[in-house]
Short mmCIF file of C-alpha atoms in Angstrom, two decimals:
data_model
loop_
_atom_site.label_atom_id
_atom_site.label_comp_id
_atom_site.label_asym_id
_atom_site.label_seq_id
_atom_site.Cartn_x
_atom_site.Cartn_y
_atom_site.Cartn_z
CA MET A 166 -59.80 -165.48 -39.03
CA ALA A 167 -55.49 -167.35 -39.50
CA THR A 168 -56.38 -170.80 -37.99
CA THR A 169 -59.37 -170.67 -40.10
CA LEU A 170 -57.74 -170.09 -42.79
CA CYS A 171 -55.19 -172.67 -41.73
CA ILE A 172 -57.43 -175.53 -40.95
CA SER A 173 -58.98 -174.84 -44.51
CA ILE A 174 -56.27 -175.07 -45.82
CA PHE A 175 -54.63 -177.72 -44.01
CA CYS A 176 -58.00 -180.00 -45.21
CA ILE A 177 -57.33 -179.19 -49.11
CA LEU A 178 -53.63 -179.76 -48.44
CA PHE A 179 -55.13 -183.33 -46.86
CA ILE A 180 -57.70 -184.10 -49.39
CA THR A 181 -55.49 -183.42 -52.82
CA SER A 182 -52.89 -185.93 -50.88
CA SER A 183 -55.56 -188.46 -50.89
CA ALA A 184 -56.54 -188.39 -53.59
CA ALA A 185 -53.31 -188.66 -55.37
CA HIS A 186 -52.75 -191.97 -52.95
CA ASP A 187 -55.94 -193.28 -54.29
CA GLU A 188 -55.03 -192.91 -58.30
CA LYS A 189 -51.63 -194.70 -57.58
CA ASN A 190 -53.24 -197.56 -56.05
CA VAL A 191 -55.61 -197.94 -58.60
CA THR A 192 -53.14 -197.05 -61.61
CA ASN A 193 -49.64 -197.67 -59.92
CA ASN A 194 -47.68 -199.32 -62.63
CA PRO A 195 -46.50 -197.79 -65.43
CA ALA A 196 -45.63 -200.39 -67.76
CA ASP A 197 -49.38 -201.50 -67.47
CA GLN A 198 -50.60 -198.63 -67.71
CA LEU A 199 -48.20 -198.04 -71.75
CA VAL A 200 -49.89 -201.40 -72.63
CA ALA A 201 -53.25 -199.99 -71.88
CA ILE A 202 -52.99 -196.49 -74.33
CA VAL A 203 -50.96 -199.12 -76.37
CA ASN A 204 -54.00 -201.52 -77.04
CA ARG A 205 -56.80 -197.98 -76.92
CA ASN A 206 -54.16 -197.08 -79.88
CA ARG A 207 -54.93 -199.85 -81.85
CA THR A 208 -58.16 -200.43 -81.10
CA ALA A 209 -58.19 -196.99 -82.36
CA HIS A 210 -56.88 -197.58 -85.70
CA LYS A 211 -59.45 -200.57 -86.00
CA VAL A 212 -56.41 -203.21 -85.10
CA SER A 213 -56.96 -205.81 -82.36
CA SER A 214 -55.83 -205.78 -78.82
CA LEU A 215 -52.93 -207.30 -77.64
CA GLY A 216 -52.31 -210.19 -74.82
CA ASN A 217 -50.05 -208.75 -71.94
CA ASN A 218 -47.84 -211.59 -71.71
CA PRO A 219 -45.63 -210.91 -68.24
CA GLY A 220 -42.90 -212.92 -69.92
CA LEU A 221 -42.48 -210.79 -72.16
CA GLY A 222 -42.68 -208.12 -69.75
CA CYS A 223 -40.06 -209.22 -67.50
CA ILE A 224 -37.97 -209.84 -70.87
CA ALA A 225 -38.20 -206.21 -72.54
CA LEU A 226 -37.40 -204.66 -68.42
CA GLN A 227 -34.11 -206.83 -69.42
CA TYR A 228 -33.62 -205.64 -72.45
CA ILE A 229 -33.71 -202.00 -71.43
CA LYS A 230 -31.14 -202.93 -68.54
CA ALA A 231 -29.04 -204.21 -71.50
CA TYR A 232 -28.35 -200.48 -72.25
CA GLN A 233 -26.76 -199.89 -69.40
CA GLY A 234 -28.17 -196.38 -67.91
CA ASN A 235 -26.78 -195.51 -72.00
CA CYS A 236 -29.12 -193.18 -73.68
CA ASP A 237 -26.97 -192.29 -76.85
CA ASP A 238 -27.17 -196.04 -77.49
CA VAL A 239 -31.43 -196.16 -78.34
CA GLY A 240 -31.11 -192.51 -80.18
CA LYS A 241 -27.87 -194.69 -82.47
CA SER A 242 -29.66 -197.71 -82.42
CA LYS A 243 -28.02 -200.18 -81.21
CA LYS A 244 -29.79 -202.66 -79.61
CA PRO A 245 -28.46 -205.57 -77.85
CA ALA A 246 -27.99 -209.66 -79.67
CA ASP A 247 -30.57 -211.13 -80.51
CA SER A 248 -29.16 -214.23 -79.05
CA GLU A 249 -28.82 -211.96 -75.10
CA PHE A 250 -33.22 -213.29 -75.14
CA ALA A 251 -32.11 -216.91 -74.77
CA ASP A 252 -28.91 -216.52 -72.90
CA THR A 253 -29.59 -213.66 -70.84
CA PHE A 254 -33.26 -212.41 -70.91
CA ALA A 255 -35.12 -214.93 -70.50
CA PRO A 256 -33.12 -217.25 -67.74
CA LYS A 257 -33.08 -214.18 -65.74
CA CYS A 258 -36.68 -213.56 -65.80
CA GLY A 259 -37.20 -217.11 -65.35
CA VAL A 260 -38.44 -218.10 -68.97
CA GLU A 261 -38.78 -221.07 -70.18
CA LEU A 262 -36.61 -221.50 -73.05
CA ALA A 263 -38.85 -223.75 -74.62
CA THR A 264 -41.69 -221.30 -74.47
CA LEU A 265 -39.47 -218.55 -76.57
CA ALA A 266 -40.71 -216.99 -79.81
CA PRO A 267 -39.24 -214.76 -81.96
CA ILE A 268 -39.72 -211.15 -81.16
CA THR A 269 -41.34 -209.68 -84.01
CA GLY A 270 -41.70 -206.01 -83.13
CA ARG A 271 -39.08 -203.49 -80.22
CA VAL A 272 -40.30 -200.01 -79.62
CA ILE A 273 -37.24 -198.61 -77.36
CA GLY A 274 -37.39 -194.44 -76.27
CA CYS A 275 -35.19 -192.84 -73.44
CA GLN A 276 -34.96 -189.21 -71.60
CA SER A 277 -33.19 -188.24 -69.07
CA ASP A 278 -36.82 -187.17 -66.79
CA TYR A 279 -39.39 -189.44 -66.38
CA VAL A 280 -42.85 -188.36 -67.75
CA ASN A 281 -45.80 -190.11 -66.96
CA PRO A 282 -47.07 -193.41 -69.76
CA GLU A 283 -48.82 -191.25 -71.47
CA ARG A 284 -47.01 -188.51 -72.70
CA ALA A 285 -44.41 -191.16 -73.05
CA PHE A 286 -46.37 -193.02 -75.15
CA THR A 287 -46.21 -189.31 -78.02
CA GLU A 288 -43.59 -187.92 -76.42
CA ILE A 289 -41.27 -190.30 -76.57
CA LEU A 290 -42.30 -193.59 -78.18
CA THR A 291 -44.64 -192.54 -81.28
CA LEU A 292 -42.40 -189.74 -82.27
CA LYS A 293 -41.41 -191.21 -85.66
CA ASN A 294 -43.90 -192.50 -88.33
CA ARG A 295 -42.30 -195.96 -88.37
CA SER A 296 -43.11 -196.59 -84.22
CA LEU A 297 -46.30 -196.16 -85.01
CA ASN A 298 -46.10 -198.49 -87.43
CA ILE A 299 -44.69 -201.19 -85.73
CA ILE A 300 -47.14 -200.67 -82.76
CA ASN A 301 -50.26 -200.88 -84.57
CA ASN A 302 -48.84 -203.35 -87.33
CA SER A 303 -51.99 -206.07 -87.32
CA THR A 304 -50.08 -209.33 -87.61
CA TYR A 305 -49.21 -208.70 -83.30
CA THR A 306 -50.70 -210.47 -80.89
CA GLU A 307 -48.75 -210.27 -78.10
CA VAL A 308 -47.09 -207.28 -75.71
CA GLY A 309 -44.71 -206.91 -73.30
CA ALA A 310 -43.76 -203.09 -71.55
CA GLY A 311 -40.65 -202.33 -69.13
CA VAL A 312 -39.98 -198.45 -67.43
CA SER A 313 -36.55 -198.41 -66.06
CA GLY A 314 -34.28 -195.58 -64.57
CA SER A 315 -30.88 -195.87 -64.17
CA ASP A 316 -29.71 -196.74 -60.42
CA GLY A 317 -33.48 -195.53 -59.62
CA GLY A 318 -32.98 -192.40 -61.42
CA GLY A 319 -32.65 -191.20 -64.83
CA PRO A 320 -32.65 -192.02 -68.08
CA TYR A 321 -35.14 -193.19 -67.78
CA PHE A 322 -36.70 -196.28 -70.50
CA TRP A 323 -39.38 -196.73 -72.00
CA CYS A 324 -39.50 -200.79 -73.96
CA LEU A 325 -42.17 -202.81 -76.11
CA LEU A 326 -41.75 -205.78 -77.32
CA PHE A 327 -44.14 -207.35 -79.33
CA SER A 328 -44.88 -211.33 -80.67
CA ASN A 329 -47.29 -212.80 -82.88
CA ALA A 330 -46.63 -216.23 -81.27
CA LYS A 331 -49.64 -218.12 -80.00
CA VAL A 332 -51.17 -216.51 -77.33
CA ASN A 333 -51.14 -218.51 -73.80
CA SER A 334 -47.82 -220.72 -75.04
CA SER A 335 -45.77 -218.23 -74.89
CA PHE A 336 -43.29 -216.48 -72.70
CA LEU A 337 -44.42 -218.57 -70.32
CA LEU A 338 -42.90 -217.77 -66.26
CA GLU A 339 -41.70 -221.24 -64.87
CA GLY A 340 -44.04 -220.96 -61.88
CA GLY A 341 -45.88 -218.71 -63.07
CA THR A 342 -44.19 -216.30 -61.63
CA ALA A 343 -40.94 -213.63 -62.64
CA LYS A 344 -38.19 -213.33 -60.80
CA ALA A 345 -37.11 -210.51 -59.02
CA THR A 346 -35.85 -207.59 -61.63
CA ASN A 347 -35.61 -204.61 -59.67
CA PRO A 348 -35.39 -201.53 -59.98
CA GLY A 349 -38.14 -201.11 -62.62
CA CYS A 350 -41.70 -202.02 -64.11
CA PHE A 351 -42.96 -204.92 -66.33
CA SER A 352 -46.04 -205.32 -66.81
CA GLY A 353 -48.18 -208.37 -67.49
CA ALA A 354 -47.57 -208.94 -63.77
CA HIS A 355 -50.46 -207.70 -61.91
CA ASP A 356 -48.68 -206.50 -59.00
CA ASP A 357 -48.38 -202.64 -57.45
CA CYS A 358 -44.76 -201.52 -59.15
CA ASN A 359 -43.76 -198.31 -57.28
CA GLY A 360 -41.17 -197.19 -59.95
CA ALA A 361 -43.29 -195.02 -61.72
CA TYR A 362 -41.39 -192.53 -60.22
CA GLY A 363 -43.75 -189.51 -60.67
CA SER A 364 -46.50 -190.34 -58.15
CA SER A 365 -44.25 -191.07 -55.44
CA GLN A 366 -42.81 -188.11 -55.82
CA HIS A 367 -45.67 -186.18 -56.38
CA LEU A 368 -46.66 -187.75 -53.30
CA ASN A 369 -43.20 -186.66 -51.09
CA ILE A 370 -43.66 -182.80 -51.99
CA LEU A 371 -47.27 -182.22 -50.97
CA SER A 372 -46.24 -183.76 -47.94
CA ILE A 373 -43.25 -182.00 -47.58
CA PHE A 374 -45.13 -178.82 -47.77
CA ALA A 375 -48.25 -180.06 -45.79
CA ALA A 376 -45.05 -180.08 -42.89
CA VAL A 377 -43.98 -176.94 -43.38
CA PHE A 378 -47.50 -174.84 -43.67
CA ALA A 379 -48.18 -176.85 -40.55
CA VAL A 380 -45.30 -174.66 -39.11
CA ILE A 381 -46.21 -171.50 -39.67
CA CYS A 382 -49.71 -172.68 -38.66
CA TYR A 383 -48.65 -172.95 -35.57
CA THR A 384 -45.66 -169.87 -35.16
CA ILE A 385 -48.99 -167.72 -35.83
CA TRP A 386 -51.37 -169.94 -33.43
CA VAL A 387 -48.19 -169.11 -30.79
#
């Protein structure tokens, strides 16, 4: 009886772990997920969806890093100087300076614990009506999102940058690829980003629990 129970529970753990792994592979970039949520929200408000620009996304990640992990500065409405876009953010990403366009909207949020993109959107980025007005502005054409913790841990920052520049001709990357920007994730690059934190933590917990359970079952069998 004990053997059958152990085998059954172990199978459940294996299936759950595999499902979580598959989910991570399908939706493995929180910045892209955030852009999808933004566009879904805009569509619900009868506003056109936005282009997911990797150059702008990379700049959004650099924008986060300019805060140097100081979450309180976000609450105090402090923000990097506009000159940093051309002087610092674009060069670090490999964005061609000639293709830089004005940032016409920005929304940033921060908190100590990591949450999934859906919760980040509803609980961090859109608590104020002003933020929703920015996100649903009908003049925008492109968006870029950045998500990052500080040195691999909290606090966690979420940033959206908007532009009304011409699609496919602004924030262009040299060679078509952004420079290395780890740690953190940015949208539009069509790549995996295991800086999602939440998925990997979930998998680690399942793996540890399965290992402990296997030891218990082995003890019972012996």
